Short mmCIF file of C-alpha atoms in Angstrom, two decimals:
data_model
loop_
_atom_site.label_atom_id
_atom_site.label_comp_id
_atom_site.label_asym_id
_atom_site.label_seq_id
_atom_site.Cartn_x
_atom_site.Cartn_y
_atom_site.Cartn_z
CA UNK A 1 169.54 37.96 -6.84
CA UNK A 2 170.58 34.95 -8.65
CA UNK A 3 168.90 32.32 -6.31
CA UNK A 4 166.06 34.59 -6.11
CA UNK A 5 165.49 34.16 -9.91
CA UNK A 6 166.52 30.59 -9.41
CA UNK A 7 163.85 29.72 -6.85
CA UNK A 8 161.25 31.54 -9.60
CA UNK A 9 162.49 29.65 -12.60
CA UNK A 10 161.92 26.24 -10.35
CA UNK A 11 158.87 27.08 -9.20
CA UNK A 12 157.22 28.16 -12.47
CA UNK A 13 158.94 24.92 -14.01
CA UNK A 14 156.12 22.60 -12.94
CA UNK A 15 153.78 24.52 -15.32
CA UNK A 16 156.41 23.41 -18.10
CA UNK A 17 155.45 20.48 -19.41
CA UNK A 18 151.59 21.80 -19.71
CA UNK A 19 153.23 24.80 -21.30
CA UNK A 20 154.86 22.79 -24.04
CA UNK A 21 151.82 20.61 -24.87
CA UNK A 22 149.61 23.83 -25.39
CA UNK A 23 151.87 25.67 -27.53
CA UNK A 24 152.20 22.65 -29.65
CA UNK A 25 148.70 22.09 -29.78
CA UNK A 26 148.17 25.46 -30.58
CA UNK A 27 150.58 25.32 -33.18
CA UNK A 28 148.09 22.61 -34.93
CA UNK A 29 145.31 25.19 -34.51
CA UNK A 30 146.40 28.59 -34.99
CA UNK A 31 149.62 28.16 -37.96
CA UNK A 32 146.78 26.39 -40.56
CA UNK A 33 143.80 28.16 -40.03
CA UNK A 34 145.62 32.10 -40.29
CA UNK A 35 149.20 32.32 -40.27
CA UNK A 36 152.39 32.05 -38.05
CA UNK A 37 152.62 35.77 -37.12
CA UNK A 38 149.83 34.98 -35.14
CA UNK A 39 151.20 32.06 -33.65
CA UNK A 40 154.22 33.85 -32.48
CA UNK A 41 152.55 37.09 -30.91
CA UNK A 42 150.03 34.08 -28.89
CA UNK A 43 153.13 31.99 -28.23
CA UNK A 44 155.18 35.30 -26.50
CA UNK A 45 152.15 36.73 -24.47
CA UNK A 46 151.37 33.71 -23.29
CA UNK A 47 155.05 32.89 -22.00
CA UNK A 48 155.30 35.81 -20.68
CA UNK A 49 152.07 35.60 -18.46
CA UNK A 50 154.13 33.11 -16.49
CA UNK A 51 155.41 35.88 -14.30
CA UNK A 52 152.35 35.52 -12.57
CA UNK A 53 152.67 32.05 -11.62
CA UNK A 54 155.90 32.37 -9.45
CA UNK A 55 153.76 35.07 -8.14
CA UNK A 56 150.91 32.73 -6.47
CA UNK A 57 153.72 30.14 -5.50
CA UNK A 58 155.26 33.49 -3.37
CA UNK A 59 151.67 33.93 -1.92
CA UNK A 60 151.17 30.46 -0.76
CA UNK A 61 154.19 29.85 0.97
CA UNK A 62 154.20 33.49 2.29
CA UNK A 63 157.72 33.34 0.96
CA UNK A 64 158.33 37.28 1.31
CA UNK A 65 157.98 37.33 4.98
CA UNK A 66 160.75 34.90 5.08
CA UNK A 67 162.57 36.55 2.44
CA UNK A 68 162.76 39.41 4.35
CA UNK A 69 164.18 37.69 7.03
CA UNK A 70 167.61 36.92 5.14
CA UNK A 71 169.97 39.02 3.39
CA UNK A 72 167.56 40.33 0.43
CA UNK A 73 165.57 43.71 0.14
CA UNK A 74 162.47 44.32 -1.07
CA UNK A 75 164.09 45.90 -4.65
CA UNK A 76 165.95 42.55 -4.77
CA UNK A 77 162.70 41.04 -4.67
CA UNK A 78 161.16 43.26 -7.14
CA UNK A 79 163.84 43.01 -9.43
CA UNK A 80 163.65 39.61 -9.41
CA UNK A 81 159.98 39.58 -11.42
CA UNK A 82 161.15 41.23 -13.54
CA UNK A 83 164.54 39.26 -14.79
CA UNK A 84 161.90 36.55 -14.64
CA UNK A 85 159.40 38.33 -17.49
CA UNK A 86 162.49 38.63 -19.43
CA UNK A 87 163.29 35.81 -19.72
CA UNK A 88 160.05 33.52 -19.41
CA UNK A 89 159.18 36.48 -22.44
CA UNK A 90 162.31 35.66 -24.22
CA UNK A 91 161.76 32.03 -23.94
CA UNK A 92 157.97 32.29 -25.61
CA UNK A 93 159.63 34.37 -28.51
CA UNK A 94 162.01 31.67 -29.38
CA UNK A 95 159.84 28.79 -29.03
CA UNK A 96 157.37 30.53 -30.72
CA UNK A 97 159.67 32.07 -33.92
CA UNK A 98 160.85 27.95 -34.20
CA UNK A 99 157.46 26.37 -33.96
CA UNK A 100 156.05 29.13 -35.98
CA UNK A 101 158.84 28.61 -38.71
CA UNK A 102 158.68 25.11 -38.51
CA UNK A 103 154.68 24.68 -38.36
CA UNK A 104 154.36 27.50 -41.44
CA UNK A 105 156.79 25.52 -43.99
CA UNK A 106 154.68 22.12 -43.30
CA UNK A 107 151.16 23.71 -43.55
CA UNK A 108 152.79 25.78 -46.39
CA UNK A 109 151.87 29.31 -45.19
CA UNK A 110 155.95 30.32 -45.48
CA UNK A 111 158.57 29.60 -47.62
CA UNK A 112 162.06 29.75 -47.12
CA UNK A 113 163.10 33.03 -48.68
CA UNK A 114 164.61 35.69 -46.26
CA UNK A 115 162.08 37.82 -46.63
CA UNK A 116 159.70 36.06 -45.35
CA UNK A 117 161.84 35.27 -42.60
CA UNK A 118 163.15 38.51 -42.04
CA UNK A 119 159.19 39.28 -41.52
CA UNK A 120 158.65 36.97 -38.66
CA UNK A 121 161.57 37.90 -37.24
CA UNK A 122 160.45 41.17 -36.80
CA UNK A 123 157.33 40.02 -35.80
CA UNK A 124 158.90 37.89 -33.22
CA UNK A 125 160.81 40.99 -31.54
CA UNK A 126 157.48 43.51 -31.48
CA UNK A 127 155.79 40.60 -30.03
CA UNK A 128 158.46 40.70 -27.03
CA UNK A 129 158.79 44.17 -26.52
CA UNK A 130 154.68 44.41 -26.44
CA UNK A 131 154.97 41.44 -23.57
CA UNK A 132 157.64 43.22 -21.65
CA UNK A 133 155.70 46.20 -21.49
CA UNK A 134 152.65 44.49 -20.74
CA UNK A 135 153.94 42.21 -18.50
CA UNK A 136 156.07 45.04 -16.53
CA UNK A 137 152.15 46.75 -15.93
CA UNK A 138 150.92 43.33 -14.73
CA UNK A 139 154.00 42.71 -12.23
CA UNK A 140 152.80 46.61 -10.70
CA UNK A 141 149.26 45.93 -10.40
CA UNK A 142 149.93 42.21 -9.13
CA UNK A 143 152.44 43.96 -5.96
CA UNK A 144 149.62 46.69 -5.59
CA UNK A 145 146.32 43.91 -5.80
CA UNK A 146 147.95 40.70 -5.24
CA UNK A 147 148.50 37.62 -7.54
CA UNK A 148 144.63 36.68 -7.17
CA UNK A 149 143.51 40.40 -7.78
CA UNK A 150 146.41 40.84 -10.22
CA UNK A 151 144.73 37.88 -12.28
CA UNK A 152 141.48 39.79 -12.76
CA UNK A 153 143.53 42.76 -13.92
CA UNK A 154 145.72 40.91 -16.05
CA UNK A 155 143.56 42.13 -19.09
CA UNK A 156 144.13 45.91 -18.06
CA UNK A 157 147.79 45.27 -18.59
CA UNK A 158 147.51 44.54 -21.97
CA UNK A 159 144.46 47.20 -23.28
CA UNK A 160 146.59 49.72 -21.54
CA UNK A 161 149.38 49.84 -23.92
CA UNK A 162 146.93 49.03 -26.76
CA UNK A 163 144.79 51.95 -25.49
CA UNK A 164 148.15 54.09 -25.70
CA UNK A 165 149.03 52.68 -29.38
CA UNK A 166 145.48 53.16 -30.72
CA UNK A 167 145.60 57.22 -29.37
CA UNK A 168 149.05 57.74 -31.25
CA UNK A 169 147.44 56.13 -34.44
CA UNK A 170 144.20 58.53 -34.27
CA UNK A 171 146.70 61.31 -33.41
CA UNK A 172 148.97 60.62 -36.46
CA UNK A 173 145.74 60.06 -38.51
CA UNK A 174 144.58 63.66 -37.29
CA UNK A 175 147.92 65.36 -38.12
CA UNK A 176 147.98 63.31 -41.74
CA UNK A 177 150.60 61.84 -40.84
CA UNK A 178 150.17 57.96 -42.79
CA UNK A 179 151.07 54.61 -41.78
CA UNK A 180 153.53 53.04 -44.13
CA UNK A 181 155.98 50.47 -43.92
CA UNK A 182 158.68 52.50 -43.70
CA UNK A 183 156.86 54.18 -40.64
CA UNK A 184 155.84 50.73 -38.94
CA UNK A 185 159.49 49.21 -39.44
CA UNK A 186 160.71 52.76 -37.49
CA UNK A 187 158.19 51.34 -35.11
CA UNK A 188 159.77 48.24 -34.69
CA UNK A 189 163.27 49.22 -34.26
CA UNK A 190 162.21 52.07 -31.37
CA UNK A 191 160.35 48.61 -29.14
CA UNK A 192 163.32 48.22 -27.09
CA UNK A 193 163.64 51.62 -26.31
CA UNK A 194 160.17 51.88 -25.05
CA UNK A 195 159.63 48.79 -23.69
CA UNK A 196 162.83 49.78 -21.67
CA UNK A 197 161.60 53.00 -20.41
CA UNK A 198 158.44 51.19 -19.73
CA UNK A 199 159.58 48.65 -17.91
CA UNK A 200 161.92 50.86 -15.85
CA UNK A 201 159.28 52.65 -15.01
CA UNK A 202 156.79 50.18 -13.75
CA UNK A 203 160.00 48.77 -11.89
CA UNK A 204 160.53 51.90 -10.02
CA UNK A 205 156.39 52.34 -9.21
CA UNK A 206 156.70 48.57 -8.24
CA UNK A 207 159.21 49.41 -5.80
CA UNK A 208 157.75 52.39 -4.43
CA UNK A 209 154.02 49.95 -4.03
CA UNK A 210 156.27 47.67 -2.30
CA UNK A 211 158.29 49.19 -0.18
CA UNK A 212 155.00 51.11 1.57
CA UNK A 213 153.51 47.78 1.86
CA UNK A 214 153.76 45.53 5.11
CA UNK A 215 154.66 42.08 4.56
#
């Protein structure tokens, strides 16, 4: 498993530097013009989309046929994806929460009080949790479709969960049921929890997709 994940981290690392330079220059853009929570949701997603590069690397080397060949099954392989959202995910939080502080207190959009901080924080984790569980739903469709395919449907992953999120807020709205702070900070705190059961579950439909599949 751990040279698995290695070989993905190396592979994806020649999209690094090109990586860096956008988020920077979309630090310029985005942090002045609205605001750094912004910055820090684009920042994560966009990280995390990176899954789908070690993805077309795989495909162009046919690297699971030879996989296969050594000591590694096909839920090692799977697995593997998704160590990699987690932490290609985890690394677009960071960045983003540093830039995002950084950018905000010279374009004077934040101060330094911990509120304020405490906000983008949480910002910074629901950003995460929403690219785990969007990224888990790519990393199905891309072993059902194929990293080419899985590009086209790369949008689906994400309105899928925001489909989901927009039917609980009608059906809260329905019951009366308000959103307040205290409600959306409840929210917050219950990500991980979903995003865990999410991403568990699009694991175990990933392996079942791949394991029917011939390679």
């Amino acid at each position: 498993m751990k040279s698995l994940i290695q070989k993905d981290l190396f592979n994806i690392s020649h999209n690094a530097k090109p990586m860096v330079f956008m988020l920077i220059i979309f630090a310029f853009i985005i942090i002045p013009s609205t605001d750094s929570n912004g910055y820090i949701v684009m920042s994560t997603l966009l990280c995390g989309m990176m899954v789908i590069t070690s993805f077309s690397f795989d495909e162009h080397s046919n690297w699971n046929q030879y996989a296969l060949i050594m000591p590694v099954s096909k839920k090692d392989l799977v697995a593997g994806k998704y160590v990699i959202l987690f932490i290609a995910t985890m690394v677009g939080s960071i960045s983003g929460f540093l830039l995002a502080s950084i950018g905000g207190i010279i374009f004077g959009k934040i101060n330094l009080q911990a509120n304020t901080l405490l906000e983008l924080l949480f910002v910074t984790l629901a950003a995460a949790m929403i690219s785990i569980i969007s990224g888990s739903t790519t990393i199905a469709l891309v072993f059902q479709f194929g990293a080419e395919k899985g590009r086209l449907l790369l949008l689906l992953s994400y309105l899928l969960p925001a489909t989901i999120c927009l039917a609980i807020y009608k059906g809260l709205l329905k019951l009366g049921i308000h959103i307040t702070d205290t409600f959306i900070f409840s929210l917050v705190c219950c990500l991980p929890i979903i995003a865990l059961i999410w991403s568990y579950c699009m694991y175990k439909i990933s392996c079942f997709i791949f394991l029917r599949k011939e390679v």
